[in-house]
Coordinates of C-alpha atoms and ligand atoms in Angstrom, one line a residue:
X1 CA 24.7 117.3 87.3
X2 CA 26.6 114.1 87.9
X3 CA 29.1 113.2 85.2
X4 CA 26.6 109.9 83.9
X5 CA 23.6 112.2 83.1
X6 CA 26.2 114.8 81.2
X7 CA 27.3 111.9 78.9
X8 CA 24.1 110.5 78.7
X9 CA 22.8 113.9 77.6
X10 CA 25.7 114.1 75.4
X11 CA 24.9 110.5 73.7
X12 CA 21.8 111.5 73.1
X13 CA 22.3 114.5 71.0
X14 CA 25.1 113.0 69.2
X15 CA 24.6 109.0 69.2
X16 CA 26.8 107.1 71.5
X17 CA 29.4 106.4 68.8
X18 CA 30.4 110.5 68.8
X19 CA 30.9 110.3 72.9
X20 CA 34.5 109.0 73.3
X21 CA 34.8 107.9 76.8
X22 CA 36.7 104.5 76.6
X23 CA 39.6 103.2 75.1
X24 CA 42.8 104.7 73.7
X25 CA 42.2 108.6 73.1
X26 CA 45.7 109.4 72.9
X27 CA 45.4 111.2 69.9
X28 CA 43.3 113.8 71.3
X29 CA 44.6 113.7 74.7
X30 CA 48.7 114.1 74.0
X31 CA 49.7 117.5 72.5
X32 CA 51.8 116.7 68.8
X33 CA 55.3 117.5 71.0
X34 CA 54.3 115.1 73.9
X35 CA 54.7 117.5 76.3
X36 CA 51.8 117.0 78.1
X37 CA 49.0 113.9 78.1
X38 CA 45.7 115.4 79.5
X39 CA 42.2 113.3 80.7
X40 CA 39.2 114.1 78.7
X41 CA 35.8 113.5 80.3
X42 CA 35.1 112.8 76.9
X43 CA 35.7 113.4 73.4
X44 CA 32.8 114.6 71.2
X45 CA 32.5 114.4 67.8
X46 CA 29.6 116.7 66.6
X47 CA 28.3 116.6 62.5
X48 CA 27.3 119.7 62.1
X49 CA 27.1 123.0 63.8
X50 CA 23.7 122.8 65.1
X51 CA 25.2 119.7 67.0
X52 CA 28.0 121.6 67.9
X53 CA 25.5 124.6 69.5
X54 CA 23.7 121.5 71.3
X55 CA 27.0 120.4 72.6
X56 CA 27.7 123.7 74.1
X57 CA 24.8 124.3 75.5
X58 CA 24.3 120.6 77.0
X59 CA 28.3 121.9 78.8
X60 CA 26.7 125.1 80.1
X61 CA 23.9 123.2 81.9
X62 CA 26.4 120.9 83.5
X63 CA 29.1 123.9 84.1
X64 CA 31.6 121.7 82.0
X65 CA 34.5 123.3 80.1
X66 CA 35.3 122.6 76.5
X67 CA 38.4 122.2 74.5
X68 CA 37.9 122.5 70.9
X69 CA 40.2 120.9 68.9
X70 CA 41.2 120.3 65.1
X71 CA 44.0 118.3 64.1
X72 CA 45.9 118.5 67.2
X73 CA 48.9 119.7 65.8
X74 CA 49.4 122.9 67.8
X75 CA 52.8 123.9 69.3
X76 CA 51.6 125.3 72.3
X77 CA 49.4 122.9 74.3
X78 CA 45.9 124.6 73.9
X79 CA 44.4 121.8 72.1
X80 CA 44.3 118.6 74.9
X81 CA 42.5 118.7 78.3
X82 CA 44.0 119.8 81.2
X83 CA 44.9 116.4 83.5
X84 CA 41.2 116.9 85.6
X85 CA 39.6 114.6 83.9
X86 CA 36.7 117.3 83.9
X87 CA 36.6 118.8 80.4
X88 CA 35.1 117.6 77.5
X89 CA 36.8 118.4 73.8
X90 CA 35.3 118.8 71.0
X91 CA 36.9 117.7 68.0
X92 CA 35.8 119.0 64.7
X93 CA 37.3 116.0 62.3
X94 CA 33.9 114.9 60.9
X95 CA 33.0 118.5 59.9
X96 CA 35.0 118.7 57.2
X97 CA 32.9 119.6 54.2
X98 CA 33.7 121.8 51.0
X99 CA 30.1 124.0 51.2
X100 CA 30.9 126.1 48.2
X101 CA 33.6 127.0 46.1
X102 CA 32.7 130.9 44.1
X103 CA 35.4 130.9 41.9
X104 CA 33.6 134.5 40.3
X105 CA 34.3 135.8 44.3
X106 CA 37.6 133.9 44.5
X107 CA 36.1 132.1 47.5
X108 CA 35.7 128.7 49.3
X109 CA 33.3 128.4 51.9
X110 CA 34.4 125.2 54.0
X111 CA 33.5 123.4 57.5
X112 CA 36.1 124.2 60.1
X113 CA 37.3 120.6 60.4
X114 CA 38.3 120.5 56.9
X115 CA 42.2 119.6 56.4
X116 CA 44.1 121.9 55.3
X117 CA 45.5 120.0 52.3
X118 CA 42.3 118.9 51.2
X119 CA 41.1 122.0 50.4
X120 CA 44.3 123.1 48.8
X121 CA 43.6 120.2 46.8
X122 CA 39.8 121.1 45.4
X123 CA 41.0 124.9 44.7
X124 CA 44.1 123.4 42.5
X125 CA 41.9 121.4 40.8
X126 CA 39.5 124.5 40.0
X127 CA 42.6 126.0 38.8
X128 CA 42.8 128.0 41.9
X129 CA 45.2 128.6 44.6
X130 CA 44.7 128.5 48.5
X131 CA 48.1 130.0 50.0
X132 CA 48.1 128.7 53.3
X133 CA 51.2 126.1 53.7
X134 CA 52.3 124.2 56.3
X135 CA 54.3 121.1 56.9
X136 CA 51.3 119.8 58.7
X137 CA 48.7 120.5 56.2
X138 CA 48.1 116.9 56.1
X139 CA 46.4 117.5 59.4
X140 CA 45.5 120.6 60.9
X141 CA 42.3 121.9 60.1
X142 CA 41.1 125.0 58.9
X143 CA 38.8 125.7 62.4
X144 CA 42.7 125.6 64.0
X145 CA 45.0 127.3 61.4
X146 CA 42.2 130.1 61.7
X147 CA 42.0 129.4 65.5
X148 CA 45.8 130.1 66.1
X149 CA 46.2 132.3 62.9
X150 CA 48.4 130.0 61.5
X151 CA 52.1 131.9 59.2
X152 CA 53.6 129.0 57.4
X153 CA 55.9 129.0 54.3
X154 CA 53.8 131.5 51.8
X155 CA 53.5 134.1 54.4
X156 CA 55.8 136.2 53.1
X157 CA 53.2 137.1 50.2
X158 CA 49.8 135.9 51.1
X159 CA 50.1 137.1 54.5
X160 CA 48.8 134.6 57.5
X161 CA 46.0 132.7 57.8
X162 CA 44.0 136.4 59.0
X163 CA 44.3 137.7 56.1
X164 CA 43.0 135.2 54.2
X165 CA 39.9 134.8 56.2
X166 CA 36.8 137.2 54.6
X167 CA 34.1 135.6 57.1
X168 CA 33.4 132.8 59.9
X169 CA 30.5 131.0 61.6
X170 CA 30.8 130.7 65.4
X171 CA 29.4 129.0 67.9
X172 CA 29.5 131.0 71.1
X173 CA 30.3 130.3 74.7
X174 CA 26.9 130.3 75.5
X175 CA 25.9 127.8 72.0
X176 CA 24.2 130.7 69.8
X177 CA 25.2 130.4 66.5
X178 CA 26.6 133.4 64.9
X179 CA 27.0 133.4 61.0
X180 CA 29.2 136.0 59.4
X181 CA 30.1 133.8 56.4
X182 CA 29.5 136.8 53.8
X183 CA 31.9 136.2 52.0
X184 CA 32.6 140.3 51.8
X185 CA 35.6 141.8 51.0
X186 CA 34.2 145.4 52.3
X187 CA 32.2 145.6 55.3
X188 CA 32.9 148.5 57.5
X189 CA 29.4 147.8 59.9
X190 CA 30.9 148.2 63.3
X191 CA 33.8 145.8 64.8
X192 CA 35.2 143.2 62.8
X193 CA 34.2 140.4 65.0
X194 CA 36.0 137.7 62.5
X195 CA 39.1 138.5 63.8
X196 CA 38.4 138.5 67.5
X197 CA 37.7 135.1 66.9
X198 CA 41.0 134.4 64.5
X199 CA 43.9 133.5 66.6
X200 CA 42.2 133.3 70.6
X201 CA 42.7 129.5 70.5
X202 CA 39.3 128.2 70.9
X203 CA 38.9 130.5 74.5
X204 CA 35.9 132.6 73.0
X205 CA 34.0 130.5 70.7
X206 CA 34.3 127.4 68.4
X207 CA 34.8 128.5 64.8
X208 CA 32.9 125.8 62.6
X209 CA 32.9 127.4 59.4
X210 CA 35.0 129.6 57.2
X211 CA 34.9 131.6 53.8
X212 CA 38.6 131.7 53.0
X213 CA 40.0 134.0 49.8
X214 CA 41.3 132.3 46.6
X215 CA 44.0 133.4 44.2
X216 CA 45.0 133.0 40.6
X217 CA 46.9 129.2 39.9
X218 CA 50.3 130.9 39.1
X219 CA 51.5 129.8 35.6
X220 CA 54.9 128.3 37.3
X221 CA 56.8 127.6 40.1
X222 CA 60.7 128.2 40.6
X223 CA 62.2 126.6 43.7
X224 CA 66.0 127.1 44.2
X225 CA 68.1 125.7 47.3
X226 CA 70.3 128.8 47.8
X227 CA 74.3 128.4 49.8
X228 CA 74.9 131.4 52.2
X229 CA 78.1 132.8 53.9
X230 CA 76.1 134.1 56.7
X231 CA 72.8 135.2 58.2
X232 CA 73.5 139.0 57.5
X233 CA 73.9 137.4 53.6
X234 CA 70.4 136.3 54.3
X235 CA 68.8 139.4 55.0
X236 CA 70.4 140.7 52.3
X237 CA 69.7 138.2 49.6
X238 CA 66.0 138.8 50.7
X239 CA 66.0 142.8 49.9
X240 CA 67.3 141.4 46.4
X241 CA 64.5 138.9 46.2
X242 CA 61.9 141.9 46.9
X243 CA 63.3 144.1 43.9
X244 CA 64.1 141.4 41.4
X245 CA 61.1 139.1 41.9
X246 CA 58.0 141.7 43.4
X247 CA 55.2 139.6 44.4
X248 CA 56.5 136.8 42.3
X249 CA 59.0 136.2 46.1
X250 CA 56.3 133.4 47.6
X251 CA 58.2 132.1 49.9
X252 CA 61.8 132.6 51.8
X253 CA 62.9 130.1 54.1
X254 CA 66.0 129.9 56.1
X255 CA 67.9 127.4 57.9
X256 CA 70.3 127.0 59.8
X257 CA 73.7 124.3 59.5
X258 CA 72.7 122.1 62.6
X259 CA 69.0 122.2 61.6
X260 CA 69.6 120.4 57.8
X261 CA 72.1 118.7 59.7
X262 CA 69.2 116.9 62.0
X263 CA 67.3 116.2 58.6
X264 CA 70.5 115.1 57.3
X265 CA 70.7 112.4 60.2
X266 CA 67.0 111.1 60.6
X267 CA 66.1 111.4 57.2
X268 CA 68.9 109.8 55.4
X269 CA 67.2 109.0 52.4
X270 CA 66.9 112.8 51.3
X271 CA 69.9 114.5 49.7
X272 CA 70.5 117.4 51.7
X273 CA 73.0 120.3 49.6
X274 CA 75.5 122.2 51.3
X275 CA 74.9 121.2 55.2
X276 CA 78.3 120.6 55.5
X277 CA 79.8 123.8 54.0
X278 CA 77.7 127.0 54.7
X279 CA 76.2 128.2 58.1
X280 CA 72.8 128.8 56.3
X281 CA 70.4 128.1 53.4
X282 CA 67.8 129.5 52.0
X283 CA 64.5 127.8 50.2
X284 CA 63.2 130.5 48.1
X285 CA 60.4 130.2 45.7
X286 CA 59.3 132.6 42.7
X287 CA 55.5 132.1 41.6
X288 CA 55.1 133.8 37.7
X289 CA 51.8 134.6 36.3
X290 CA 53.7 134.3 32.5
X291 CA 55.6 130.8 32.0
X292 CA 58.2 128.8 33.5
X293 CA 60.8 130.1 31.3
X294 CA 60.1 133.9 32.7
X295 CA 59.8 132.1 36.0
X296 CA 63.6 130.7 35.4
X297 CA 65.2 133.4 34.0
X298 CA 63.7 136.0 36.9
X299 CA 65.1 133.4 39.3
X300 CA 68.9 133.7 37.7
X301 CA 69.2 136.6 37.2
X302 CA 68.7 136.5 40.7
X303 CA 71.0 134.5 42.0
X304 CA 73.7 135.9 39.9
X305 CA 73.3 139.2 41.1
X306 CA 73.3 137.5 44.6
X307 CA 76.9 135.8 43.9
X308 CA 78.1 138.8 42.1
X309 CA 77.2 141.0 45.3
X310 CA 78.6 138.0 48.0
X311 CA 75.4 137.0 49.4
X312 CA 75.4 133.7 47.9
X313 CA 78.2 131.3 47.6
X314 CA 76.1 128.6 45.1
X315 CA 72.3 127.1 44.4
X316 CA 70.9 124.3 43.3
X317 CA 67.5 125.3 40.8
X318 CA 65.0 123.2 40.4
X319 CA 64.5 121.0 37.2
X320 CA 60.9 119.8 37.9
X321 CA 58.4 119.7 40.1
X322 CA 59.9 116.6 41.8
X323 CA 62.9 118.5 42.4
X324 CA 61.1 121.1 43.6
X325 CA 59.2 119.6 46.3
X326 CA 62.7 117.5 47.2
X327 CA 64.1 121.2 48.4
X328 CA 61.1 122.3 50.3
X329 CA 60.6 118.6 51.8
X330 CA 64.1 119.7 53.6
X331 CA 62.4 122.4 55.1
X332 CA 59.1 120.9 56.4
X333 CA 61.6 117.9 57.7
X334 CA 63.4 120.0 60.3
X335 CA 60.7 120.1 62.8
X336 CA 60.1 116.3 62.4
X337 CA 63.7 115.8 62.3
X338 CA 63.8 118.1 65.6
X339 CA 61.4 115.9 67.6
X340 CA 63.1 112.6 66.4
X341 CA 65.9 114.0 68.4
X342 CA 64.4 114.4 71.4
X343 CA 62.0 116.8 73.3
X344 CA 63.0 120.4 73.0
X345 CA 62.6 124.1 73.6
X346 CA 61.1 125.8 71.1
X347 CA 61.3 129.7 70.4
X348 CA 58.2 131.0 67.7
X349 CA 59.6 134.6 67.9
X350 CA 59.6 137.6 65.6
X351 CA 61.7 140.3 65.2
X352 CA 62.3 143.0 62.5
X353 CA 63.9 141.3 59.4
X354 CA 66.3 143.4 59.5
X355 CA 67.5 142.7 63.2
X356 CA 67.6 139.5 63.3
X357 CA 71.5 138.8 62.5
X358 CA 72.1 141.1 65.4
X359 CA 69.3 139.3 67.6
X360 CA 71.3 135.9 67.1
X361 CA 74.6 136.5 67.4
X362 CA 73.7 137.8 70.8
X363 CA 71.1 135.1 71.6
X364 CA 73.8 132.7 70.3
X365 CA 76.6 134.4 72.3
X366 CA 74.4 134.5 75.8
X367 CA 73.8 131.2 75.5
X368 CA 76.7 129.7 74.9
X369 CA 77.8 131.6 78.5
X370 CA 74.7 130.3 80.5
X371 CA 74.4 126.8 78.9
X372 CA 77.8 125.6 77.2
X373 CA 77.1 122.6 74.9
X374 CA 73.2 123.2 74.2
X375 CA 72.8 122.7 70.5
X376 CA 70.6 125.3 68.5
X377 CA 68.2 124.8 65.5
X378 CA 67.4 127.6 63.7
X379 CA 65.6 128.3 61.1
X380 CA 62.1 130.1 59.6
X381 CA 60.3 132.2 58.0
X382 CA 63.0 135.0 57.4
X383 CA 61.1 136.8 54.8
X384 CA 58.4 137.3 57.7
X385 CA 61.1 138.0 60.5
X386 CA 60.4 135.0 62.3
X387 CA 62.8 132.5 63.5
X388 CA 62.1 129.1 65.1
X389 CA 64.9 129.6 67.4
X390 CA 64.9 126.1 69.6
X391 CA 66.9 124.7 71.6
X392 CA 68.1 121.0 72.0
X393 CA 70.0 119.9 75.3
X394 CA 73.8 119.0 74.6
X395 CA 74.2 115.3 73.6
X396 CA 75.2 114.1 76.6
X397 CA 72.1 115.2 78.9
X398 CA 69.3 113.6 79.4
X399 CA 66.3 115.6 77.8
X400 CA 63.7 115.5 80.1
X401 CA 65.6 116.9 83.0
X402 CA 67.3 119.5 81.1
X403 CA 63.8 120.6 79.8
X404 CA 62.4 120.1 83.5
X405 CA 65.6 122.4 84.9
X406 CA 66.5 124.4 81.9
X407 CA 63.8 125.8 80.3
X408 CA 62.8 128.2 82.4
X409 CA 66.3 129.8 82.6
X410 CA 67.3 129.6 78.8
X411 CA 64.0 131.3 77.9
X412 CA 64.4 134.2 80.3
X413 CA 67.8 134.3 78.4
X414 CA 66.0 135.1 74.9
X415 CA 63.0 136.1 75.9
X416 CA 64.6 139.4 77.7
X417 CA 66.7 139.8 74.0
X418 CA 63.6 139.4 72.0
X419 CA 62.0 142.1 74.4
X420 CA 65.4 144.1 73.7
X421 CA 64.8 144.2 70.2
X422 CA 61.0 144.6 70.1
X423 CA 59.7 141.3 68.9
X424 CA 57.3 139.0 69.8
X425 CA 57.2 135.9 71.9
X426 CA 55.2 134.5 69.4
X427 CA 55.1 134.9 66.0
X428 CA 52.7 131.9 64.7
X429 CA 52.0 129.6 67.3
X430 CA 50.2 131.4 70.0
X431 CA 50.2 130.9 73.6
X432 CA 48.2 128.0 74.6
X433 CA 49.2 126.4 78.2
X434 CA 53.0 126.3 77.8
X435 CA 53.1 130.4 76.7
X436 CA 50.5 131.9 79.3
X437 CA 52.9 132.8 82.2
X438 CA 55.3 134.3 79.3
X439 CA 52.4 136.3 77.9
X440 CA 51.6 137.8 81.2
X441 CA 55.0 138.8 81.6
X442 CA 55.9 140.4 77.9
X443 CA 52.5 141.9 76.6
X444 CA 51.3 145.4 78.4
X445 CA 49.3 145.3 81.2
X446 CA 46.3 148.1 79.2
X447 CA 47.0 145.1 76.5
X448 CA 46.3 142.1 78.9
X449 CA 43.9 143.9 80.4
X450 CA 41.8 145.0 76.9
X451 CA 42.3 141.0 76.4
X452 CA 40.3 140.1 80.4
X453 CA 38.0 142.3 79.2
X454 CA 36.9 140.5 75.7
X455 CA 37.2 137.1 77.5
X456 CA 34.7 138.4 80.2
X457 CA 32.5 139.6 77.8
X458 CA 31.9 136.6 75.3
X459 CA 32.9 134.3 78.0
X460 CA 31.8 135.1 81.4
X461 CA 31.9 131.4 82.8
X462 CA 35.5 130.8 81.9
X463 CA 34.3 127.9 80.2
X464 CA 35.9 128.1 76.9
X465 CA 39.4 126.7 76.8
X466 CA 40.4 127.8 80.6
X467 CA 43.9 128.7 81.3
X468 CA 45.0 128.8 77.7
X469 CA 46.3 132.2 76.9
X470 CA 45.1 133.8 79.8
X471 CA 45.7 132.2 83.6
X472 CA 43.6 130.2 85.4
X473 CA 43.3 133.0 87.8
X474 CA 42.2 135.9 85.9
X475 CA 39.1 134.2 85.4
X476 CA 38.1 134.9 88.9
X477 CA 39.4 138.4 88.4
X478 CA 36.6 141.2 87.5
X479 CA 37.4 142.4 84.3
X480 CA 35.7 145.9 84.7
X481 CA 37.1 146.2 88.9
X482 CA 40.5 145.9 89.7
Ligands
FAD1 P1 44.7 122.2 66.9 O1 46.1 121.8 67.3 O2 43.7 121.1 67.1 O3 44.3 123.5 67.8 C1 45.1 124.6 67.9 C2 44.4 125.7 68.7 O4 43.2 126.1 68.0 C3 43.8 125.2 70.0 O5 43.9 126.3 71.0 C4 42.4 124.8 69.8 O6 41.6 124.9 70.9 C5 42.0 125.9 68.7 N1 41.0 125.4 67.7 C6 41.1 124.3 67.0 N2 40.0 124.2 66.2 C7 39.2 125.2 66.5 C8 37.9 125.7 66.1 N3 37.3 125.0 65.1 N4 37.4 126.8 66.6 C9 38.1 127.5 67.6 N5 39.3 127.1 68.0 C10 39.9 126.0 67.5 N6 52.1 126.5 62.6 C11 52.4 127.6 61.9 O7 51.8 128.7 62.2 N7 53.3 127.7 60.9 C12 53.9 126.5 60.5 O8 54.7 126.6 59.6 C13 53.6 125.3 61.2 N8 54.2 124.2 60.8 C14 54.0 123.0 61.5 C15 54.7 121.9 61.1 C16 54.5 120.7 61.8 C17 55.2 119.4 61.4 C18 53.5 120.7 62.9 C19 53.3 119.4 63.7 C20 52.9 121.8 63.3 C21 53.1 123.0 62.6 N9 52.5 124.2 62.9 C22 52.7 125.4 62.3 C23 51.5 124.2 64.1 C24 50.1 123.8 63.8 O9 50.0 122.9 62.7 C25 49.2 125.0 63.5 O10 49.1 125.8 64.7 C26 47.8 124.7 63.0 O11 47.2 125.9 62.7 C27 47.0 123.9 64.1 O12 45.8 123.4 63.4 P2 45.1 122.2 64.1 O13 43.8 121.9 63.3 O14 46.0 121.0 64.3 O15 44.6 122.8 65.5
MLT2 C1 57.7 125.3 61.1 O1 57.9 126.4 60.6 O2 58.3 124.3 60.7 C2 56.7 125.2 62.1 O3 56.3 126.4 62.6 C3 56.9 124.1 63.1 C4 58.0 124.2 64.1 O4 58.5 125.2 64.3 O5 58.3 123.2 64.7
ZN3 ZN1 56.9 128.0 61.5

């Protein structure tokens, strides 16, 4: 079908001004790190998920693949059209509708364009609690935290965005409409579809609705900024956070000197404490069901027992809520503090908590042989064992070349270590474009393979997502013959 029937068949099941085809569509075409700009056929807008089934089905006709997309605030590239000009995306921003909220069930039923912060904000005003936490929740969607099964800050205890997801509605590769939003929190009928569909990136359907599980308001937060002599002092600090604070511990961030020292330097109107005196910090955050004063107390005893036993050197607690969201704006800074320093490498990986000092004094030590003046940021989710270990080019090089000749080289460097110690190239992120050739190279081949299978199965024209996750290529491969 030429390209002017598609769109015109497009128009007319959405209304012109929901076919983007003209103008500036930067914002759906250029991933969030600007590493790639792609060209969209178009970019569709669909209201509803029987417009979203239409849509699909109107791209089967034509043989036209489809990028769904949320906020666009993935890591990975699996969000933007390819450069063809040939694929159409399908952004779910004006689905983003609160469809019930079953505060008996501890449940939120919610279109999958729905921002993130948005619906943290209806639960807290039900006096409810949505976990899920990310420095971008003022735009990622729930259709692409659930997409790439999004970790965050609150990990740690609510687990990632899977486990907080008790049913989805999807519309398949071919535009059937599958609804699973029970709502259930037992249902052993056969395979758990749900989470085939959490965290494959848009490649095997388009999520468009989700029944997400609620929690409790806790009665207070505690938020302290905590000084460390070392990473190992991290780890350790953590097992003391598990015993003294149970599932109070919400959330346990770390980061490294040169990290607050970015925030320090693009941000400068936030205080940052201790960046100039200890290696690492940690934001750690103790949720009470009973009052702020238990809240407080839990947290000091704490960090006394912390100083007593050497794994702190100071802290700064929290007065107030203002203070409070001072110490974990640090945190959700770095990245933006990161790209205001120029493009970068970035390492998502996970590796046993209690390996990780090991994992980067090595990394940090292999590095510093193979590329003598690169500057690391590190920091993450230490209470989940996952580190944002990146990698900014030394001051004096220009960025874009070192990315263009160093990349490949520095992350064989730590890719082989996190293969060493058993982790994963990616913890929260997923694969997307930029991660595919890695994937093929560190997951199993009876793993890979189980995964060509799936994809051939819901799939079988390769027209969800292409090349995101798995290559191009092994979408002319026979999953069942080779
Ligand atoms: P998009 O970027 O639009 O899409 C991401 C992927 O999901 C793509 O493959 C896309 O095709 C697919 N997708 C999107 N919507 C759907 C749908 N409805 N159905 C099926 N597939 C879909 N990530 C973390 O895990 N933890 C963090 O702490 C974190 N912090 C961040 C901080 C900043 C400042 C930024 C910019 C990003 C951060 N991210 C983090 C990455 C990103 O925000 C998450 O991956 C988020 O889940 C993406 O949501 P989105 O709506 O922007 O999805
Ligand atoms: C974070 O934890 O801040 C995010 O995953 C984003 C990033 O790593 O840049
Ligand atoms: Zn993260």
């Amino acid at each position: 079908m030429p390209h002017s029937a598609f769109l015109h068949t497009l128009r007319e099941l959405l209304g012109a001004s929901h076919v983007l085809t003209d103008g500036d569509l930067s914002a759906y075409e250029l991933d969030w790190r600007g590493r790639e700009r792609g060209k969209a056929l178009a970019v569709v807008r669909p209201g509803s998920t029987p417009e979203v089934a239409a849509v699909v089905k109107a791209c089967v006709a034509a043989g036209v693949s489809m990028v769904p997309q949320g906020g666009n605030t993935g890591m990975v590239v699996g969000s933007t059209p390819d450069a063809s000009g040939e694929q159409v995306v399908i952004s779910l921003g004006r689905m983003n509708a609160v469809r019930k909220l079953d505060a008996d069930n501890l449940t939120i039923t919610v279109d999958a364009g729905c921002v993130l912060q948005n619906l943290q904000t209806v639960c807290e005003a039900a006096g409810l609690l949505f976990p899920l936490s990310l420095a971008s929740q003022g735009s990622c969607t729930i259709g692409g935290n659930l997409g790439t099964n999004a970790g965050g800050t609150q990990v740690v205890r609510f687990g990632n965005t899977r486990d907080l997801c008790l049913g989805l509605e999807v519309v398949t590769p071919q535009g059937e409409i599958w609804d699973g939003l029970t709502g259930l929190r037992k249902d052993n009928t056969g395979y758990d579809l749900r989470h085939l569909f959490i965290g494959s990136e848009g490649t095997l359907g388009i999520i468009t609705a989700a029944v997400m599980k609620l929690y409790p308001a806790p009665r207070a937060k505690m938020t302290a900024l905590v000084a460390l002599p070392s990473l190992a002092a991290a780890v350790q600090l953590l097992g003391l956070a598990h015993g003294h604070l149970g599932a109070g511990l919400t959330g346990f961030e770390v980061m490294g000197q040169f990290a607050l020292s970015l925030v320090h330097k693009h941000f400068p109107q936030q205080r940052v404490p201790f960046f100039q005196t200890v290696p690492y910090c940690v934001v750690l955050e103790n949720s009470d069901t009973e009052s702020e004063a238990h809240a407080r107390a839990q947290l000091e005893t704490l960090l006394q027992a912390a100083v007593e036993q050497g794994c702190a050197v100071d802290a700064v607690v929290a007065e107030n809520i203002a203070q409070a969201r001072a110490l974990w704006h640090i945190r959700e800074s770095i990245p933006l503090a990161q790209a205001k320093e120029g493009l970068n490498i970035k390492h998502d990986i996970s590796i046993a908590v209690s390996r990780i000092p090991d994992f980067v004094a090595q990394a940090e030590a292999a590095l510093a042989r193979s590329h003598p003046g690169i500057r690391l940021v590190n920091y993450g989710h230490l209470g989940d064992g996952n580190l944002h270990f990146n990698v900014q080019a030394p001051v004096e090089a220009d960025a874009q070349a070192f990315l263009r000749d160093e990349e490949g080289p520095i992350n064989a460097v730590v890719y082989a270590l996190v293969d060493a110690f058993n982790g994963s190239i990616s913890a929260e992120h997923g694969i997307g474009s930029l991660k595919r050739e890695k994937l093929a190279k560190h997951k199993s081949p009876v793993a890979l393979d189980m995964m060509r299978a799936i994809k051939q199965a819901l799939d079988p024209h390769h027209l969800m997502n292409p090349g995101r996750m798995l290559s191009p290529d092994d979408s002319l491969r026979d999953a069942t013959n080779h």
